[in-house]
Structures are given as structure tokens and as C-alpha cells.
Tab-separated table of C-alpha atoms and ligand atoms in Angstrom:
chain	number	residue	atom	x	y	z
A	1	UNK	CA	-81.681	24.916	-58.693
A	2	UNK	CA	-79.003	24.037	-61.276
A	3	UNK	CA	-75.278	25.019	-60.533
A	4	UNK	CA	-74.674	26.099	-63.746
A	5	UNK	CA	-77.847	29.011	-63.559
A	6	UNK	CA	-76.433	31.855	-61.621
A	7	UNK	CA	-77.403	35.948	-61.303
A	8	UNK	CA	-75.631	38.557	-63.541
A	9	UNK	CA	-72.163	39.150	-62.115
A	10	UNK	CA	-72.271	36.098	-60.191
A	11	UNK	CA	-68.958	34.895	-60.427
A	12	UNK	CA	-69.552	30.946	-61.181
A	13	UNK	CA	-67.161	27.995	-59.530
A	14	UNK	CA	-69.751	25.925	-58.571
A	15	UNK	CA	-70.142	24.522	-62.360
A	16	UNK	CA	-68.418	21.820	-63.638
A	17	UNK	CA	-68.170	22.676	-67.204
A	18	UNK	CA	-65.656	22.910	-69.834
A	19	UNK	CA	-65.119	27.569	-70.985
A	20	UNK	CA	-66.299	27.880	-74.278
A	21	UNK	CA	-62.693	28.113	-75.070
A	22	UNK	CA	-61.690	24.576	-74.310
A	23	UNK	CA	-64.071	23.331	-76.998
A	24	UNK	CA	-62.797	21.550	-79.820
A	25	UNK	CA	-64.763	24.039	-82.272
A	26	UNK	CA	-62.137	24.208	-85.087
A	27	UNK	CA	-61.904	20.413	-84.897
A	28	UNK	CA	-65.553	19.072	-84.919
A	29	UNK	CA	-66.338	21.426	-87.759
A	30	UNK	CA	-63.240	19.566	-90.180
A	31	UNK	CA	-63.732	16.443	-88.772
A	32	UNK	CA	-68.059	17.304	-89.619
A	33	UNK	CA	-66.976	18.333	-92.805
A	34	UNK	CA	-64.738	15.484	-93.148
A	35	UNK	CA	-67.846	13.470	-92.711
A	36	UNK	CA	-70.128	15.205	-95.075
A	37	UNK	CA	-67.786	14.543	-98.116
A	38	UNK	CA	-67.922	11.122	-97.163
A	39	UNK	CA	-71.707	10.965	-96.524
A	40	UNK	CA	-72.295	12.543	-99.836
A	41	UNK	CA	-70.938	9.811	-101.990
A	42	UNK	CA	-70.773	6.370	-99.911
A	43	UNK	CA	-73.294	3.945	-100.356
A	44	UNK	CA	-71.511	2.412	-96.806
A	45	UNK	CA	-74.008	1.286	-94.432
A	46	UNK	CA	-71.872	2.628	-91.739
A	47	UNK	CA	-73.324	6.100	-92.378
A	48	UNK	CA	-76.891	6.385	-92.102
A	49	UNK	CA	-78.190	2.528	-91.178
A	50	UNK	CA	-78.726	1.023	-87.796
A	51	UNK	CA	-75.699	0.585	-86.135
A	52	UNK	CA	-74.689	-2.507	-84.888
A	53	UNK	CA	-75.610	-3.568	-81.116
A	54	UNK	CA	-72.398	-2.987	-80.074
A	55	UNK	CA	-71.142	-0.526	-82.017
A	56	UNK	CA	-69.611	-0.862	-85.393
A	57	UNK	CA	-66.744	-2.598	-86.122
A	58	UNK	CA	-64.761	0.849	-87.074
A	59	UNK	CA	-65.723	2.228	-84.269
A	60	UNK	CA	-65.212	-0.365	-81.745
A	61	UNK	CA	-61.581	-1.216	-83.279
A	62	UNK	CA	-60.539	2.357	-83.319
A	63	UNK	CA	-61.736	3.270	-79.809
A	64	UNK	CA	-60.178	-0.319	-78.326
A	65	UNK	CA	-57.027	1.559	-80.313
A	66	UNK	CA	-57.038	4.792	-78.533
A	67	UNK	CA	-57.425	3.087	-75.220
A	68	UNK	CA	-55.041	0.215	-75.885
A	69	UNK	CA	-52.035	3.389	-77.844
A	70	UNK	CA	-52.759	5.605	-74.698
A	71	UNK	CA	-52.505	2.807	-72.349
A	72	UNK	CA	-49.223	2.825	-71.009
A	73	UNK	CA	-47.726	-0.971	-69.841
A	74	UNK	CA	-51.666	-2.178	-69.929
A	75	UNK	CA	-52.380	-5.278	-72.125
A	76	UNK	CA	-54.280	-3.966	-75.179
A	77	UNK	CA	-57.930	-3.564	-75.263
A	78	UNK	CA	-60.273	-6.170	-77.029
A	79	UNK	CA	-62.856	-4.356	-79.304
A	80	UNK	CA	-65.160	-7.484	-77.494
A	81	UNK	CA	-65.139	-5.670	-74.284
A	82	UNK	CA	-66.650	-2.697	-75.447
A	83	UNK	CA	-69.867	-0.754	-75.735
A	84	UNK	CA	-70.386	1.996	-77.331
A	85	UNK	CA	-72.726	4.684	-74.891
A	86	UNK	CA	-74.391	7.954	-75.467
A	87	UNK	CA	-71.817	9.342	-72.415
A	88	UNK	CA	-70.696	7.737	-69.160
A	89	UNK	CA	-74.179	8.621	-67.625
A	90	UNK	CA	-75.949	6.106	-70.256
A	91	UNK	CA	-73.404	3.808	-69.863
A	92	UNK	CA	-74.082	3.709	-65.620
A	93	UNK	CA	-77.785	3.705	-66.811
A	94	UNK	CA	-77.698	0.747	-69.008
A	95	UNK	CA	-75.559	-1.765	-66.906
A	96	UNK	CA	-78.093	-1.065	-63.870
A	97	UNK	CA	-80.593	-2.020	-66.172
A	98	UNK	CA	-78.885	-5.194	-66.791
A	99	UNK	CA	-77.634	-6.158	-63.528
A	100	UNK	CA	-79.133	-4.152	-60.811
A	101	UNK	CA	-82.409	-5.058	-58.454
A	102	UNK	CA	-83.873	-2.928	-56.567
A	103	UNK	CA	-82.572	-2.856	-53.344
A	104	UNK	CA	-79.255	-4.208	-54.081
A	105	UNK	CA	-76.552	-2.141	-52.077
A	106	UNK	CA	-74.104	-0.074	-53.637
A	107	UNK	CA	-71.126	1.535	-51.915
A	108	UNK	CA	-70.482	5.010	-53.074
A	109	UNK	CA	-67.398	7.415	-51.897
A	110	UNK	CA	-68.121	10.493	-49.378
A	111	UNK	CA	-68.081	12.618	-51.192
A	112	UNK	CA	-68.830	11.514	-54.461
A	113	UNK	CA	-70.182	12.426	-58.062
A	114	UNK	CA	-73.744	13.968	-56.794
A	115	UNK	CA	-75.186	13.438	-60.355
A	116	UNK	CA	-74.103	10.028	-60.403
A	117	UNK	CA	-76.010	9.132	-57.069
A	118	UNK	CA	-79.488	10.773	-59.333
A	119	UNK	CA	-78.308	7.478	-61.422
A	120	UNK	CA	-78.193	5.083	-58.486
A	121	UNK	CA	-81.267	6.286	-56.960
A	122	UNK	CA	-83.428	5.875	-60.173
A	123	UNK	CA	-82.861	2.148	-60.062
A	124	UNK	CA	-83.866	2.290	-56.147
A	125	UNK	CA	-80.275	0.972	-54.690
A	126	UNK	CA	-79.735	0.633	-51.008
A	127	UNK	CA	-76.175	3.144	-50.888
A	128	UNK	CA	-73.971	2.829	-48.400
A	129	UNK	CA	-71.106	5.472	-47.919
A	130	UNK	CA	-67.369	4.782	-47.643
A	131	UNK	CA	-64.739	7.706	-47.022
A	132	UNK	CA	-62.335	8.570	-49.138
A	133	UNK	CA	-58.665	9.354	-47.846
A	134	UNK	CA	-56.390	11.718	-50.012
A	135	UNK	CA	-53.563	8.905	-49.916
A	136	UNK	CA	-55.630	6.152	-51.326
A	137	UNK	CA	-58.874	7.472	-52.598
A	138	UNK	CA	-60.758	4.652	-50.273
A	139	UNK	CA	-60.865	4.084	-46.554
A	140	UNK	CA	-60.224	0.574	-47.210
A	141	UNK	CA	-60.791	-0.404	-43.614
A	142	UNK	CA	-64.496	0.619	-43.598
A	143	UNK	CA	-65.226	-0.352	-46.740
A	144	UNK	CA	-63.982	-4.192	-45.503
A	145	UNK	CA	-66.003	-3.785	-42.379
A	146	UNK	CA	-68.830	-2.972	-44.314
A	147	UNK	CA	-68.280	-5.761	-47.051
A	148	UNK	CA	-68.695	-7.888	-43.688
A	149	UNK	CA	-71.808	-6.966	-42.564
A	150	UNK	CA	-73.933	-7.539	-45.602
A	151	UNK	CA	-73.979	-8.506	-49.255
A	152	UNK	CA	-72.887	-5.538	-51.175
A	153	UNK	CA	-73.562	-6.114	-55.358
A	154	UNK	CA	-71.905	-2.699	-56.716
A	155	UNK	CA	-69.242	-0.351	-55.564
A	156	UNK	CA	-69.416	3.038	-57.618
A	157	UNK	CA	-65.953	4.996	-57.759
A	158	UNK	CA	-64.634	7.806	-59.761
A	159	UNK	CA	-61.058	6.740	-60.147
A	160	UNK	CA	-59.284	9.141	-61.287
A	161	UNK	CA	-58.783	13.244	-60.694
A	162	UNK	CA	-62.034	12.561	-58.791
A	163	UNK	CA	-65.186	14.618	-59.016
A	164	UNK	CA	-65.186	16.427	-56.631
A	165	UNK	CA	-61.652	15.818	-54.374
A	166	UNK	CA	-59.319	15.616	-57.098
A	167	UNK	CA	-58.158	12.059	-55.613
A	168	UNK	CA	-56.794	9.267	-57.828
A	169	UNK	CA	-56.282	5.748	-56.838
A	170	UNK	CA	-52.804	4.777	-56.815
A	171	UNK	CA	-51.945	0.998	-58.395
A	172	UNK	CA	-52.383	-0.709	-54.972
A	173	UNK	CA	-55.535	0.443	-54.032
A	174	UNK	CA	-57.015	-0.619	-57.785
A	175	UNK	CA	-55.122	-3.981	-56.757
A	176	UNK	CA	-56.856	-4.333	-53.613
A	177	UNK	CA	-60.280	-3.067	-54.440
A	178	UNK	CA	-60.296	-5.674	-57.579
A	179	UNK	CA	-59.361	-8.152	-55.148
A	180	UNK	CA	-62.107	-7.445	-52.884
A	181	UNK	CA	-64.572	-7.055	-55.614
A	182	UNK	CA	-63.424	-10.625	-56.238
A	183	UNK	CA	-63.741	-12.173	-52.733
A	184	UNK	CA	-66.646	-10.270	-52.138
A	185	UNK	CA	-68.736	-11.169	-55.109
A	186	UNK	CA	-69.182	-7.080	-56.201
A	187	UNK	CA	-69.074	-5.111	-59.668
A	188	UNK	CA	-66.773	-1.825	-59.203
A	189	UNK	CA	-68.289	0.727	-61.628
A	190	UNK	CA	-65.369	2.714	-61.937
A	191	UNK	CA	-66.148	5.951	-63.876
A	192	UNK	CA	-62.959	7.134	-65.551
A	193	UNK	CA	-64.186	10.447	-67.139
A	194	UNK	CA	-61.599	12.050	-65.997
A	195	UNK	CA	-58.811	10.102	-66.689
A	196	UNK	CA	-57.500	12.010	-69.802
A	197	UNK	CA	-57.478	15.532	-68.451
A	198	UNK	CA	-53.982	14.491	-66.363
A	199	UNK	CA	-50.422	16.500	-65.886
A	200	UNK	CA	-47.576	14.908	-63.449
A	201	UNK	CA	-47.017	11.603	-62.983
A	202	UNK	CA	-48.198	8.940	-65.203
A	203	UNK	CA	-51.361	7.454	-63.800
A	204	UNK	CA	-52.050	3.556	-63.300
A	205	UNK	CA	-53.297	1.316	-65.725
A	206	UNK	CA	-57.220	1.840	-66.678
A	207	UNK	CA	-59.240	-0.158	-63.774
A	208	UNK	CA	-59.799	-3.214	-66.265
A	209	UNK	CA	-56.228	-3.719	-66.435
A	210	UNK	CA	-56.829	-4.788	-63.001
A	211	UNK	CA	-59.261	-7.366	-63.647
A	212	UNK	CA	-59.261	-10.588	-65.851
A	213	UNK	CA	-59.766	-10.703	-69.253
A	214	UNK	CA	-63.160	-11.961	-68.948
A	215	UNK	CA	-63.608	-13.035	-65.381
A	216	UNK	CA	-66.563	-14.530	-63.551
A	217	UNK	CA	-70.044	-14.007	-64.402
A	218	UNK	CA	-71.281	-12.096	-61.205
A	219	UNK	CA	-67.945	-9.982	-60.247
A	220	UNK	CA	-65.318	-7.697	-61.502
A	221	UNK	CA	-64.646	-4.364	-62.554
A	222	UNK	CA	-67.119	-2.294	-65.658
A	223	UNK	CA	-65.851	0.871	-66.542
A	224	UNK	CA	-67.413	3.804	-68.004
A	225	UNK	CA	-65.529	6.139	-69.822
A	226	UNK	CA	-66.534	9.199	-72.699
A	227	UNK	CA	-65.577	12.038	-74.784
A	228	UNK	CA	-67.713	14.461	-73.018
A	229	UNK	CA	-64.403	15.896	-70.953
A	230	UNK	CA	-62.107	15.172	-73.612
A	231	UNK	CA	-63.936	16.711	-76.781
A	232	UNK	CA	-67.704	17.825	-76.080
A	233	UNK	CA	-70.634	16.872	-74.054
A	234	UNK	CA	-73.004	17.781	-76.287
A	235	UNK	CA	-71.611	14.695	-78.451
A	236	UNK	CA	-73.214	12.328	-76.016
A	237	UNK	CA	-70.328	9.655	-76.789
A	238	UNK	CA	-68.743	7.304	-74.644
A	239	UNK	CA	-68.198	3.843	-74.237
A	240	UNK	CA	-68.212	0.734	-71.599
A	241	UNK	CA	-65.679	-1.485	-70.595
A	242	UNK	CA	-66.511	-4.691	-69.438
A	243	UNK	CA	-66.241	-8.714	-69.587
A	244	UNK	CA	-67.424	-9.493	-72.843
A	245	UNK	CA	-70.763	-11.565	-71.656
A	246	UNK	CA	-71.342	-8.119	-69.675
A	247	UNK	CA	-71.118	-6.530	-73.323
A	248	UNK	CA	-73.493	-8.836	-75.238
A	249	UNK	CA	-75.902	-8.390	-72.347
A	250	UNK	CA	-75.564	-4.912	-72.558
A	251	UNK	CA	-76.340	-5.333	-76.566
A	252	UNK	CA	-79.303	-7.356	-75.912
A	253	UNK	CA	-81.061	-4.938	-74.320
A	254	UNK	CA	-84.328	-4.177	-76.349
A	255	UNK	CA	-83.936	-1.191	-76.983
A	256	UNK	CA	-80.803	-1.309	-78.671
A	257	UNK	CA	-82.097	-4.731	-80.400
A	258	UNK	CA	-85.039	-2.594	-81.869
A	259	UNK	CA	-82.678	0.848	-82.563
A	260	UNK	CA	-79.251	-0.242	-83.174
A	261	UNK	CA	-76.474	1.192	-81.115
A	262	UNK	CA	-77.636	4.644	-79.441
A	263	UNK	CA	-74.611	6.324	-80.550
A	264	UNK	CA	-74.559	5.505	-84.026
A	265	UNK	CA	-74.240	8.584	-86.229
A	266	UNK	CA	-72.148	10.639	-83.432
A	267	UNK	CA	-69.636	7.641	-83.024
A	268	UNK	CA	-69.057	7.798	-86.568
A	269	UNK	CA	-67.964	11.490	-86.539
A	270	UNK	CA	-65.542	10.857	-83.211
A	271	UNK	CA	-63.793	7.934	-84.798
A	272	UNK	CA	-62.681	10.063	-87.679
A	273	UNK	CA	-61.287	12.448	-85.086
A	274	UNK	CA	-59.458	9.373	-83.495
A	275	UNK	CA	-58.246	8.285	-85.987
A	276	UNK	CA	-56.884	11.728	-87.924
A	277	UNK	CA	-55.229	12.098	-84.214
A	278	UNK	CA	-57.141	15.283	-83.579
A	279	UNK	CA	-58.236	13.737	-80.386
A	280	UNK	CA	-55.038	13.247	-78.881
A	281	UNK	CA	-53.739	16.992	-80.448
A	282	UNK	CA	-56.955	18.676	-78.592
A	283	UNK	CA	-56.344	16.522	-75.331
A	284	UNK	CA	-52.478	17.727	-75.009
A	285	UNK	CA	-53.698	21.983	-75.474
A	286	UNK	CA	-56.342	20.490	-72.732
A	287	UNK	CA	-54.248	18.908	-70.419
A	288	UNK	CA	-51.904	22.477	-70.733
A	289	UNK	CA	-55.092	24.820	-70.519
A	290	UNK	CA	-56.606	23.223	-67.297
A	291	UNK	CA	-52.677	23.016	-65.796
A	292	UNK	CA	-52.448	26.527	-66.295
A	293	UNK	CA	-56.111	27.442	-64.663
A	294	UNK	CA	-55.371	25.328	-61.720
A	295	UNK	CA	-51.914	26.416	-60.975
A	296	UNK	CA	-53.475	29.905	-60.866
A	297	UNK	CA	-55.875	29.059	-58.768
A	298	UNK	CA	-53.713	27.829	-56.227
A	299	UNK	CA	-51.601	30.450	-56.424
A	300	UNK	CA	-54.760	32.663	-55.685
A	301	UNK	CA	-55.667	30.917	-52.847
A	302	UNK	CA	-51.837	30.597	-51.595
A	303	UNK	CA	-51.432	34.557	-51.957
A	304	UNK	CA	-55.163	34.818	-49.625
A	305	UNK	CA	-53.508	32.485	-46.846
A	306	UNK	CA	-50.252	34.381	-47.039
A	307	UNK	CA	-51.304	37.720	-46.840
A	308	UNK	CA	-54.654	38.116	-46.676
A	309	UNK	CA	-55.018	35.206	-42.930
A	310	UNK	CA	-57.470	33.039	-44.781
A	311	UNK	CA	-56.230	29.293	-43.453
A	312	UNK	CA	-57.901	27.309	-46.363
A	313	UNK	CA	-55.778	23.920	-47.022
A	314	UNK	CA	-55.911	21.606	-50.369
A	315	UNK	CA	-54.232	18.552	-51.906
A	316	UNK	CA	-53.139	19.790	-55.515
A	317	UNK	CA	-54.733	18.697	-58.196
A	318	UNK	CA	-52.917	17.161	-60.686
A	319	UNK	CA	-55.897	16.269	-63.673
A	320	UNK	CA	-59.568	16.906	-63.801
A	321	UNK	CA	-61.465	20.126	-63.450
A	322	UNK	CA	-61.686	20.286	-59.820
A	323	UNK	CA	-59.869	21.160	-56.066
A	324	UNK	CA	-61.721	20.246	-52.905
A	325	UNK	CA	-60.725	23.457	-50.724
A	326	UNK	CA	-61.141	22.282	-46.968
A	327	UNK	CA	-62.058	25.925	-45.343
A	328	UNK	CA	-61.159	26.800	-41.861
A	329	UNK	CA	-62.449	25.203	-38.747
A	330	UNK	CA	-64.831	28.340	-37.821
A	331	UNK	CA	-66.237	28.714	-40.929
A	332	UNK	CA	-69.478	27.138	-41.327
A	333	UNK	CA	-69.786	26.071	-45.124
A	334	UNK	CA	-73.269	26.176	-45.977
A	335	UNK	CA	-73.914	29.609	-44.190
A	336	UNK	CA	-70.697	30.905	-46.261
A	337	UNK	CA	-71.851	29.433	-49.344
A	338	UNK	CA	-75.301	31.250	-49.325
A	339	UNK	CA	-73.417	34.753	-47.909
A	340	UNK	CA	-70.877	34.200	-51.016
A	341	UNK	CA	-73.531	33.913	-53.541
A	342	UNK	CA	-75.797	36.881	-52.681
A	343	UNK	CA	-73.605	39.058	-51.175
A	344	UNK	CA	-70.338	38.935	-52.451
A	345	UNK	CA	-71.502	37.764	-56.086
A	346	UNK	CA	-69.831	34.453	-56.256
A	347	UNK	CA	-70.858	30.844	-56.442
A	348	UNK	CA	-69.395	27.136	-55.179
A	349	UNK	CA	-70.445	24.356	-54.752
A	350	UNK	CA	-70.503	23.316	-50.770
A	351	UNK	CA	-69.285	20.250	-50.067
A	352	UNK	CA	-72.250	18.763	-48.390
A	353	UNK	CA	-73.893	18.615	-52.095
A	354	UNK	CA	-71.424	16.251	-52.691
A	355	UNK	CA	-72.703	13.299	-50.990
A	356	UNK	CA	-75.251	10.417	-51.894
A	357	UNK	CA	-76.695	9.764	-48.751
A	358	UNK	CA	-77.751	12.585	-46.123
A	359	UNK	CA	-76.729	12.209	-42.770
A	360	UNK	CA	-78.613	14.371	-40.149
A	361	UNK	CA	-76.377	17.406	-38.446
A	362	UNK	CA	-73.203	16.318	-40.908
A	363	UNK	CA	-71.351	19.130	-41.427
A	364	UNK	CA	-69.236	19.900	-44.405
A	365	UNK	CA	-65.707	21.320	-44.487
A	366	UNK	CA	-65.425	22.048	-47.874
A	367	UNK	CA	-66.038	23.733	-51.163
A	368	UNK	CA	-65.480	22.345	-54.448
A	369	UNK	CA	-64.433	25.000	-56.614
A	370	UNK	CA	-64.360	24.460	-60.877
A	371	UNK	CA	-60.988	25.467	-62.585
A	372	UNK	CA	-62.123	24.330	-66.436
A	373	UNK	CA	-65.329	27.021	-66.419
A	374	UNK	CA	-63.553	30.207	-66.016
A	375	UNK	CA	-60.737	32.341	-67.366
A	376	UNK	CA	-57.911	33.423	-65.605
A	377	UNK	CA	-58.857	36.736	-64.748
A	378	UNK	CA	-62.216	35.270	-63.760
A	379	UNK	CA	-60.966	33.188	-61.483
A	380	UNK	CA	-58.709	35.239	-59.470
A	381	UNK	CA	-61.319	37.747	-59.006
A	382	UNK	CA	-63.644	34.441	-58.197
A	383	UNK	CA	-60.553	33.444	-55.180
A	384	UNK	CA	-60.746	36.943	-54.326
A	385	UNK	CA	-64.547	37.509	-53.700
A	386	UNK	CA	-64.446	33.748	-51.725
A	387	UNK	CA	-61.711	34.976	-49.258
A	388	UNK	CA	-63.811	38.477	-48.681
A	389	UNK	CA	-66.507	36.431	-48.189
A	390	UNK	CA	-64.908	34.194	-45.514
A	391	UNK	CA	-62.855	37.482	-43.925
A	392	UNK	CA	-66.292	39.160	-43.896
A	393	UNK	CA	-67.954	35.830	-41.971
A	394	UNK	CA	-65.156	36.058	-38.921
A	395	UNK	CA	-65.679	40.023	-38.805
A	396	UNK	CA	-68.988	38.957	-37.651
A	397	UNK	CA	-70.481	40.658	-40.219
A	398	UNK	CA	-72.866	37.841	-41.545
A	399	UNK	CA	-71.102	35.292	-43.906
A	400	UNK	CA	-70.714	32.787	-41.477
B	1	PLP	C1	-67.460	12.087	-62.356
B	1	PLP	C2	-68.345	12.363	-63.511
B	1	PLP	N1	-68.881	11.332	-64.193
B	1	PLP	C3	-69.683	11.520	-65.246
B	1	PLP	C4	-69.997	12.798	-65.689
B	1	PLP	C5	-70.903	12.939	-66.868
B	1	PLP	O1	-70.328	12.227	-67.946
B	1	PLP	P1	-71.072	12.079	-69.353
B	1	PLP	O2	-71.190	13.454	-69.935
B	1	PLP	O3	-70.154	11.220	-70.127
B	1	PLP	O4	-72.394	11.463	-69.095
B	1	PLP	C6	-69.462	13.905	-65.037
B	1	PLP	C7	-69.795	15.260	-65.469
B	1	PLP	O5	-69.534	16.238	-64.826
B	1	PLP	C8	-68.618	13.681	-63.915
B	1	PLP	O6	-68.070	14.682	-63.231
């Protein structure tokens, strides 16, 4: 059953979607209208013809601007190494097409994106699972034991503010996982979706700032970034990073030779958004709106440990729309989950879901609840119904 379906009065942090009130409404209807008046009078074939492979020009140039502007010390993007994708999901879709077989092996984190390993599995990949650590995102150690034992051809990460731990890798681990991409004869698929919805500390560079420019033919890092976090998903609009021969590979796929660019008409609505610097406007309320939902959160669940003895323990976030709540030892997580949900009329996500490959008897010690889908006062009646829940559980009453 979908996540995102849940009963009336079922309290929902299991989802992973934007409220209604973090969408850009006020902004995609100028910057539609914006593109009517233009559409109206231009003869521009920009507007309603195929797109180029690619993209178009405009739109590759302004979106290589964004990333290159909002790129901190990185060198500047080339509008070369860029695709222009219906979301990060096409994007993963289309550069299996290219350069996947089936039965290549591809390391995933545990826990990872679940949707993402849907993705994988279509093109029939071998997956292997690697931990991640809170310090470094990676158990580094097992993923080198592994990269010893047989030939691994993709590594899929989420990089930053993870989906669903939160976890972003620090410069040195990006170092050393380029390095071993490189040694190892792997492509990293880093999925970056998250990397604009970010308080604190400035992040690292973009994982291509890791890589070279355009590096070897078989290796290196392709990322996959979009605007469904940082505008809409229902624009479908994203984009690739990658070598350039990854790109015109990408471009010669036949459907895109027969269609044009998937993205075409959409693409040419976000750019004007780009480049009127209502994207950048929309991601700074964002980044303030999500701070604000997750700092309540944690207070919520900091005011249950206090006072009301429920010894739940977190990393805090500091970006994305998630916090990966490790539970107490004596709670068992899928029993809890399915007590929360039709008992106590709330919903998460347990953290077993969260992983690509299942493992007989593994047992999960966490929940993954969703700050971005909820209000405030939603939420801390959400915290509230998730520590009766667990209470109830070591009464002996049933939840767990
Ligand atoms: C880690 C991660 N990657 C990708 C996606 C989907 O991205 P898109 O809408 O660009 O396909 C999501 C959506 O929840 C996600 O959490």
C-alpha cells in the first residue's frame, strides 16, 4: 500500500512529501503567466518545437548557472555536462539504460532510498548492501572489502540530508569514494535531491566537483539532481550531471532522438524562474520552513524522553525532510508500527522499508519520520500519539 494513502485521522509521518504550504503556488502561476505572454507573440522555436537532445541551450546555460552561482569554491559547471531529465527518477532510469547490464552489481546504502531500489531492480542489478555510519555516511571498510571480492559497476548514494537517515557525506568521504570509484572501475550515482533543502554548515562541493572534468570512459561520478524538492514534483524537472560522452550517450538514446528532450516545455517555464531568481527566493522561505518543522520535532521528541521515559535517540538533521529516530532496545519496530497506525491513529515509516535487499530475521531499530508533510500542530500531536504508542507497547498492552 502507498505511504502517502492513510485512514481519516490518521496522523501521516510516514510520507515524504512537501505540505501544500511549501509549494511555490504564487510563483509558478507568474512565472506561467510570464510564459504565456511570451508564448503568445514569439515565433521562437524554443517554445513549442522539439527540444534539443540535450536540452536547449537557455536552459542548459541557465541551469549550469544556478549550479555553478550556488556552488560555493566548486569550479563552474559546463552546460556540456548536463542533461536535462523529467526528475531525478528519469534521470537514474535513463543512465541504466545506457550503461547498465543485467546483472551488473550495484552497491546501495542500508538503509537507502526504497523507491530508488524499484529503479535498480527494473534493470535486474545484482545489489549489494553497504552500511552507512552517521560520521561518514559510508562504512568505508566494507564497502572496500566488498570492492575486493567482485567486480562492482555502480554504487548508488544519496549524498546529502539522506533519504531516510538525514546523513551527509563530509568532503573526505566524497574524496575517498571518487577515489575508489576510480581504482575500482565503478560509476557513483550520487542522487543529490536533497542538497538544496540545507541550514548549518555549508555543505561540500556537489559530488562532480570531486571527479574530473571529463574523466575515463567506464568510471566516475553521474549525478542526478531536480526541482521536485526545491519547487514541485509535479514539474517532473531535473537534470544529470555527468562526463560529457556520458551526456551525448544519454542524448542518443532513441527516444529522445525521435521526441526531443523529455522535458522540453516544463524546462522552459523553470528557467524563467531561475533566472527571475524566484528559485533561489522560494528555496531560502524553504530552507526556514523545514528548519522550523524539524526543530519542533525534536523538541517534541526531547520533551517525550524528558518527561514522558520514552529513550528514543537521533542525529539532528540539518537539511532534507527527514530524521531517522532509532527507538528503544525493547521496542520491536514493525509490531509498533502496525499498533501506531490502527490503534493510536498515526503512521511512519519503519525502518526495515528502507532497505534494497531483504535479509531474513533483520530487525529494524528505527522509524523514519517526515518533517516537510505536516504542520506544526500536526506534528506534535503526531510525536505525541508515537510516544503513547511506544508507552502503551512496554505496559504490555499490545503495541509491541
Ligand atoms: C532520495 C530521493 N531521490 C529521488 C526522489 C524522487 O525525485 P524526483 O521527483 O526528482 O524523481 C526522492 C523523492 O522522495 C528521494 O527521496
Amino acid at each position: 500500500m502507498s505511504v502517502a494513502r492513510v485512514a481519516e485521522g490518521v496522523i501521516n509521518l510516514a510520507v515524504g512529501h512537501p505540505h501544500a504550504s511549501l509549494l511555490p503556488r504564487q510563483l509558478l502561476a507568474e512565472g506561467c503567466e510570464a510564459a504565456a505572454a511570451v508564448l503568445a507573440t514569439s515565433d521562437s522555436k524554443y517554445d513549442l518545437g522539439y527540444a534539443d537532445e540535450q536540452g536547449n541551450d537557455n536552459v542548459l546555460e541557465s541551469v549550469a548557472t544556478f549550479l555553478s552561482r550556488t556552488g560555493g569554491a566548486a569550479p563552474p559547471v559546463l552546460p556540456t555536462e548536463l542533461f536535462i531529465t523529467c526528475g531525478v527518477s528519469h534521470g537514474l532510469e535513463t543512465v541504466l539504460s545506457v550503461l547498465s547490464r543485467p546483472g551488473d552489481v550495484c552497491v546501495v546504502t542500508c538503509p537507502t532510498y526504497f523507491l530508488a531500489a524499484r529503479v535498480l531492480a527494473d534493470h535486474q542489478l545484482q545489489l549489494r548492501e553497504v552500511s552507512c555510519c552517521d560520521t561518514e555516511g559510508l562504512d568505508f571498510a566494507a564497502l572496500e572489502a566488498l570492492l575486493e571480492r567482485e567486480p562492482v559497476r555502480f554504487l548508488y548514494i544519496v549524498t546529502s540530508h539522506a533519504n531516510p537517515t538525514g546523513v551527509t557525506l563530509n568532503a573526505d568521504a566524497r574524496r575517498c569514494l571518487v577515489a575508489l570509484a576510480h581504482k575500482h572501475r565503478f560509476w557513483v550515482l550520487a542522487d543529490e535531491v536533497y542538497t538544496y533543502l540545507h541550514w548549518g554548515e555549508p555543505l561540500p562541493p556537489r559530488m562532480r566537483a570531486f571527479d574530473e572534468p571529463d574523466g575515463p570512459a567506464d568510471c566516475g561520478v553521474i549525478a542526478m539532481n531536480s526541482f521536485s524538492k526545491m519547487l514541485a514534483p509535479a514539474l517532473r524537472c531535473g537534470w544529470v550531471e555527468a562526463p560529457s560522452h556520458v551526456v551525448r550517450a544519454l542524448s542518443r538514446r532513441g527516444y529522445v532522438v525521435s521526441g526531443g528532450n523529455p522535458a522540453a516545455f516544463v524546462s522552459r517555464l523553470v528557467v524563467g524562474m531561475l533566472e527571475g531568481g524566484g528559485v533561489e527566493a522560494h528555496l531560502a522561505f524553504l530552507q526556514a520552513a523545514l528548519k522550523e518543522r524539524c526543530e519542533l520535532l525534536q523538541e517534541c521528541l526531547r520533551a517525550e524522553c524528558e518527561t514522558g521515559g520514552v529513550d528514543w535517540d537521533w542525529t539532528p538533521p540539518c537539511g532534507g525532510y527527514f530524521l531517522w529516530l532509532r527507538l528503544p532496545e525493547d521496542v520491536d519496530v514493525e509490531v509498533l508500527v502496525a499498533a501506531a497506525r490502527t490503534r493510536f491513529a498515526v503512521s511512519v515509516l519503519p525502518g526495515g522499508a528502507c532497505s534494497a535487499v531483504s535479509v531474513a530475521g533483520r530487525k529494524a531499530r528505527h522509524v523514519r519520520p517526515c518533517f516537510s508533510f505536516l504542520t506544526l500542530e500536526t506534528l506534535r500531536e503526531g510525536v505525541s500519539r508515537l510516544a503513547t504508542a511506544v508507552r502503551a507497547g512496554r505496559n504490555g498492552d499490545g503495541a509491541n
